[in-house]
Amino acid sequence: MASWKPYDEMKVMGQRQPRLDGPEKVTGRARYTYDQRPPGMLYGVLLTSPHAAARVVAIDADRARALPGVRAVLTDIHPTGNVRFAGEYVAAVAAVNKQVALDAVALIEVNWQTRAHVVTLWEAIDEDAPRVFADKDNVTESERGDGDVDAGFSQAETIVEAEFFTQVQTHSPLETHGSVAAWDGDELTVWDSTQAVHGVREGLAKALEMPANKVRVICHHMGGGFGAKLGPGAYSVIAAKLARQAGAPVQLMLSRKDQHLSVGNRPDSWQQLKLGATKDGQFTAFECTTWGSGGIGGRGGVSQPYVYSFPAWKQQHHDVATNTGGARAFRAPGRPQACFAMEQIIDEMAWKLGLDPLDVRLRNDGNETRHEQWRIGAERIDWPRWRRREPGAGAGPIKRGVGMGASIWFTGGRGTKAQMDILSDGTVEVRCGTQDLGTGTRTLVAAVAAEELGLPIAAINARIGDSDFPYSGGSGGSTTAPSVAPAIKNTAEKAKAELAIVVARHLGVAADTLSFVDGTVRVASGQTLSWREACAMLGANAVSVQGEWQEGLSGSNVAGCQFAEVEVDTETGRISVIKVVAVADCGLIVDRLTTESQVNGAVIQGISYALLEERIMDSETGRMVNADFENYKVLGALETPEIDVILYDQPERGVIGIGEPPTIPTSAAVANAVYHAIGVRLRDLPMTPDKVLRALEGA
Amino acid sequence: MNEHKNDNEEAQSAVSRRGFLKGIGGGFIGSAAVGTGLLGEQAAAAVTGPPTMSGPQRITLHINGTQRQLDVEPRTTLLEALRDRLQLTGSKEVCDRGQCGACTVLIDGVAVLACMTLAADVGQREVTTVEGLAPEGQMNDLQQAFVAQDALMCGFCTPGFVMAGEALLRTNPTPTAGEIRMGVSGNVCRCGTYPKVFEAIEVTAKKRRS
């Protein structure tokens, strides 16, 4: 099995390496899909459904076609003509500029036949609710479990029952979904804001009924995805069709509104939980009934029972269809919802039993790594001091409290391939069909290659984000680092071995007497060549090798825990997060600086989910009423707390992904801290001031 | 008295509308007036009702130390002019309605949202975009600090944050931690880079003082 060199011998990996594409991004030179301007490019705009449930009877686009500057109009882009949410794409226009395209879309007349719709989980579960799909119920039930729950509860000395609600959250990447499509004969090039260049290529080829090897998908930079850009988008296919009709490249980027409506979200949840424990805090059984709505897409799952061990448990889940945009994977799908409810009911149990909430967790947490993380986090937030404070006991209208939550994420990663060229002038290029979402993947690729070749990171040209490069999977599930890093190491190892053979032959020594250190090639006998001198020996025969993912270099089962300190103004209901201690499970860290950023970002998104974000649907019109960035609130600079990031590294576990785990427990930790501060529990996300005041009134 | 005041206000607003037309007309008055005769129509409209402009207007933008002439529709925003006409794609459209700060540029040194500014309304004022802070790709000190501190992830909001930070430091070279937060509070970052953005601005402020 493959292995990494000792951590303390590493010169590039594990260091604080500024990301390689930083200079391009801070100067505006980085070209995102949205910035591509191939010559003659047209601007595409979509006509979307204003109705949540309707049939398209007819579309009259004659006036749009006649508008000067319009070059392509598509009226057949909806697969069935049967619209199931407000925001579905029904027609598209490409024109010489965006204004003309918008004017043209406004000239398209659609004859709609509307049906009754249902846009909230609450209404959809009603027996008399309109059906989202004519041929099936809105609710799909399933059951999972393990052990004898009744026996478990009969052994319990205390039982806590509680109900929790979480909202729909939209991904809201700052670069909306979109593509630029350009045809050259029967070959298609698509710049796509995507988490999966290879996946988009395959999806496009299938949708356009053309060979995959005639489609090239490029994504050099992309403005965030968080799970919403993992698959091929209908907009990509539409861009390609518009471009074909117009005979010119077409850019089709979704509007901010379309982004909120049509390309995924984190489903809401309604969770009824029941937890049994002995009087010393040992869990005996857990049972829950859950509902979640992924709109028309299903996937409303809630991953209970989350994190902790239960001798017996049962979950009855209801996946609920509504006339809203389908859910997509969103940074640890199903976990933040589950964690918010589970960590609160555990907290409730602990306070009820008069036990330390941390002790109760330690008693029921089977993960040894996390035990150590709990200890570190508790020390950093000074939990021994806080635990002495009774919930709601602080004096005055502004109260402080501390709460906690834990996470686990199971996925590792595999399957990536890569290619490396070493040229006789000493230049090194590594190519891999992965992509950088802002996570630092490009820098990771270069760092691993540099480490293996004994070169500084600047000596590596890391090229990614192109489906012409060797296969790598979609960047989701925190799989990218554990999938890509081993492949790059293996490829660099092979390249180094080939170079060593050539150099050894020139020097008349054995290849295994060479070592590659600090930009030099050293021979055991004492001779040292510079990297360039060594590479010059290649002459006309460059090294060009392929490598792939190897077992033993990456890990999974990513643990972690967080503590939050909050301040609650009991007069205004406003919650301010003061500090978050995030203990992140990092395995072998490739880049300490970008890893810190990942954890910061995950925590910030978690607070945003806890306090601000919520898709609001209007039952009457069936539309989202806050599909912008003013009424859909995303956490800003003024609400950002102090974040104490603790990178808990265990290099022996290899490279692991941490994109998702640190966002999971934040909302739970904040909720428990709010309870600790005011002595009243908030069970409904987001925890806005009105809910705080209502909870205080009811107390 | 009341009546009189109203009359006076109306008169003033009529004057200011004409002033508005003159002001924005400065850059394109010759070609537009000769080419389409539009300006005459607009001036007439200003007397009887709200002014309107339609069709292409020739304007000259002073951007990053150069002058760029272009024909734009009156409804064209500065952001569209920069991105779609002048290939200056550093400034980003994220919300398209002044809610996120990704399109922040400097106009005469003051932070302005390019998506909320009509190109034809800029006149002779000097526009600085994120590209303009780094002539020939040479990063300025604030941009260098953004890279060094890792004050960016996906980078889509980054040009806006850099410009907001630059505007802050030009007007307030010694910002407190609270003033730094306030200075970038109009900018949204979805990846959550705020803590390192604060660091980058703070480091740069210190450097510029010494």
JSON list of N, CA, C and O in Angstrom, two decimals, chain A residues 32-48:
[
{"chain": "A", "resi": 32, "resn": "TYR", "atom": "N", "xyz": [-13.80, 33.70, -15.27]},
{"chain": "A", "resi": 32, "resn": "TYR", "atom": "CA", "xyz": [-14.83, 32.73, -14.93]},
{"chain": "A", "resi": 32, "resn": "TYR", "atom": "C", "xyz": [-15.67, 32.47, -16.17]},
{"chain": "A", "resi": 32, "resn": "TYR", "atom": "O", "xyz": [-15.51, 33.16, -17.19]},
{"chain": "A", "resi": 33, "resn": "THR", "atom": "N", "xyz": [-16.56, 31.48, -16.09]},
{"chain": "A", "resi": 33, "resn": "THR", "atom": "CA", "xyz": [-17.48, 31.24, -17.21]},
{"chain": "A", "resi": 33, "resn": "THR", "atom": "C", "xyz": [-18.17, 32.54, -17.59]},
{"chain": "A", "resi": 33, "resn": "THR", "atom": "O", "xyz": [-18.30, 32.91, -18.76]},
{"chain": "A", "resi": 34, "resn": "TYR", "atom": "N", "xyz": [-18.59, 33.26, -16.56]},
{"chain": "A", "resi": 34, "resn": "TYR", "atom": "CA", "xyz": [-19.31, 34.51, -16.73]},
{"chain": "A", "resi": 34, "resn": "TYR", "atom": "C", "xyz": [-18.46, 35.58, -17.40]},
{"chain": "A", "resi": 34, "resn": "TYR", "atom": "O", "xyz": [-18.99, 36.56, -17.94]},
{"chain": "A", "resi": 35, "resn": "ASP", "atom": "N", "xyz": [-17.15, 35.41, -17.41]},
{"chain": "A", "resi": 35, "resn": "ASP", "atom": "CA", "xyz": [-16.26, 36.41, -18.02]},
{"chain": "A", "resi": 35, "resn": "ASP", "atom": "C", "xyz": [-15.78, 36.01, -19.41]},
{"chain": "A", "resi": 35, "resn": "ASP", "atom": "O", "xyz": [-15.02, 36.76, -20.03]},
{"chain": "A", "resi": 36, "resn": "GLN", "atom": "N", "xyz": [-16.19, 34.84, -19.88]},
{"chain": "A", "resi": 36, "resn": "GLN", "atom": "CA", "xyz": [-15.73, 34.42, -21.21]},
{"chain": "A", "resi": 36, "resn": "GLN", "atom": "C", "xyz": [-16.38, 35.29, -22.28]},
{"chain": "A", "resi": 36, "resn": "GLN", "atom": "O", "xyz": [-17.56, 35.61, -22.20]},
{"chain": "A", "resi": 37, "resn": "ARG", "atom": "N", "xyz": [-15.60, 35.70, -23.24]},
{"chain": "A", "resi": 37, "resn": "ARG", "atom": "CA", "xyz": [-16.10, 36.55, -24.32]},
{"chain": "A", "resi": 37, "resn": "ARG", "atom": "C", "xyz": [-15.56, 36.05, -25.66]},
{"chain": "A", "resi": 37, "resn": "ARG", "atom": "O", "xyz": [-14.78, 36.76, -26.31]},
{"chain": "A", "resi": 38, "resn": "PRO", "atom": "N", "xyz": [-15.93, 34.83, -26.10]},
{"chain": "A", "resi": 38, "resn": "PRO", "atom": "CA", "xyz": [-15.44, 34.40, -27.41]},
{"chain": "A", "resi": 38, "resn": "PRO", "atom": "C", "xyz": [-15.97, 35.36, -28.49]},
{"chain": "A", "resi": 38, "resn": "PRO", "atom": "O", "xyz": [-17.06, 35.92, -28.32]},
{"chain": "A", "resi": 39, "resn": "PRO", "atom": "N", "xyz": [-15.21, 35.56, -29.57]},
{"chain": "A", "resi": 39, "resn": "PRO", "atom": "CA", "xyz": [-15.61, 36.54, -30.59]},
{"chain": "A", "resi": 39, "resn": "PRO", "atom": "C", "xyz": [-17.03, 36.26, -31.11]},
{"chain": "A", "resi": 39, "resn": "PRO", "atom": "O", "xyz": [-17.38, 35.12, -31.37]},
{"chain": "A", "resi": 40, "resn": "GLY", "atom": "N", "xyz": [-17.82, 37.33, -31.20]},
{"chain": "A", "resi": 40, "resn": "GLY", "atom": "CA", "xyz": [-19.18, 37.20, -31.74]},
{"chain": "A", "resi": 40, "resn": "GLY", "atom": "C", "xyz": [-20.18, 36.65, -30.75]},
{"chain": "A", "resi": 40, "resn": "GLY", "atom": "O", "xyz": [-21.30, 36.28, -31.11]},
{"chain": "A", "resi": 41, "resn": "MET", "atom": "N", "xyz": [-19.79, 36.58, -29.46]},
{"chain": "A", "resi": 41, "resn": "MET", "atom": "CA", "xyz": [-20.66, 35.96, -28.46]},
{"chain": "A", "resi": 41, "resn": "MET", "atom": "C", "xyz": [-21.99, 36.68, -28.30]},
{"chain": "A", "resi": 41, "resn": "MET", "atom": "O", "xyz": [-22.06, 37.91, -28.25]},
{"chain": "A", "resi": 42, "resn": "LEU", "atom": "N", "xyz": [-23.06, 35.90, -28.22]},
{"chain": "A", "resi": 42, "resn": "LEU", "atom": "CA", "xyz": [-24.40, 36.43, -27.98]},
{"chain": "A", "resi": 42, "resn": "LEU", "atom": "C", "xyz": [-24.79, 36.19, -26.53]},
{"chain": "A", "resi": 42, "resn": "LEU", "atom": "O", "xyz": [-24.20, 35.35, -25.85]},
{"chain": "A", "resi": 43, "resn": "TYR", "atom": "N", "xyz": [-25.80, 36.93, -26.08]},
{"chain": "A", "resi": 43, "resn": "TYR", "atom": "CA", "xyz": [-26.26, 36.81, -24.70]},
{"chain": "A", "resi": 43, "resn": "TYR", "atom": "C", "xyz": [-27.60, 36.09, -24.67]},
{"chain": "A", "resi": 43, "resn": "TYR", "atom": "O", "xyz": [-28.53, 36.47, -25.39]},
{"chain": "A", "resi": 44, "resn": "GLY", "atom": "N", "xyz": [-27.67, 35.06, -23.86]},
{"chain": "A", "resi": 44, "resn": "GLY", "atom": "CA", "xyz": [-28.90, 34.29, -23.75]},
{"chain": "A", "resi": 44, "resn": "GLY", "atom": "C", "xyz": [-29.68, 34.67, -22.51]},
{"chain": "A", "resi": 44, "resn": "GLY", "atom": "O", "xyz": [-29.10, 35.02, -21.48]},
{"chain": "A", "resi": 45, "resn": "VAL", "atom": "N", "xyz": [-31.00, 34.66, -22.64]},
{"chain": "A", "resi": 45, "resn": "VAL", "atom": "CA", "xyz": [-31.88, 34.91, -21.49]},
{"chain": "A", "resi": 45, "resn": "VAL", "atom": "C", "xyz": [-33.02, 33.89, -21.53]},
{"chain": "A", "resi": 45, "resn": "VAL", "atom": "O", "xyz": [-33.50, 33.54, -22.61]},
{"chain": "A", "resi": 46, "resn": "LEU", "atom": "N", "xyz": [-33.42, 33.43, -20.35]},
{"chain": "A", "resi": 46, "resn": "LEU", "atom": "CA", "xyz": [-34.48, 32.42, -20.26]},
{"chain": "A", "resi": 46, "resn": "LEU", "atom": "C", "xyz": [-35.82, 33.08, -19.96]},
{"chain": "A", "resi": 46, "resn": "LEU", "atom": "O", "xyz": [-35.89, 34.07, -19.23]},
{"chain": "A", "resi": 47, "resn": "LEU", "atom": "N", "xyz": [-36.87, 32.49, -20.51]},
{"chain": "A", "resi": 47, "resn": "LEU", "atom": "CA", "xyz": [-38.22, 32.82, -20.05]},
{"chain": "A", "resi": 47, "resn": "LEU", "atom": "C", "xyz": [-38.62, 31.70, -19.10]},
{"chain": "A", "resi": 47, "resn": "LEU", "atom": "O", "xyz": [-38.56, 30.51, -19.45]},
{"chain": "A", "resi": 48, "resn": "THR", "atom": "N", "xyz": [-38.99, 32.08, -17.88]},
{"chain": "A", "resi": 48, "resn": "THR", "atom": "CA", "xyz": [-39.32, 31.06, -16.88]},
{"chain": "A", "resi": 48, "resn": "THR", "atom": "C", "xyz": [-40.81, 31.13, -16.52]},
{"chain": "A", "resi": 48, "resn": "THR", "atom": "O", "xyz": [-41.46, 32.16, -16.73]}
]
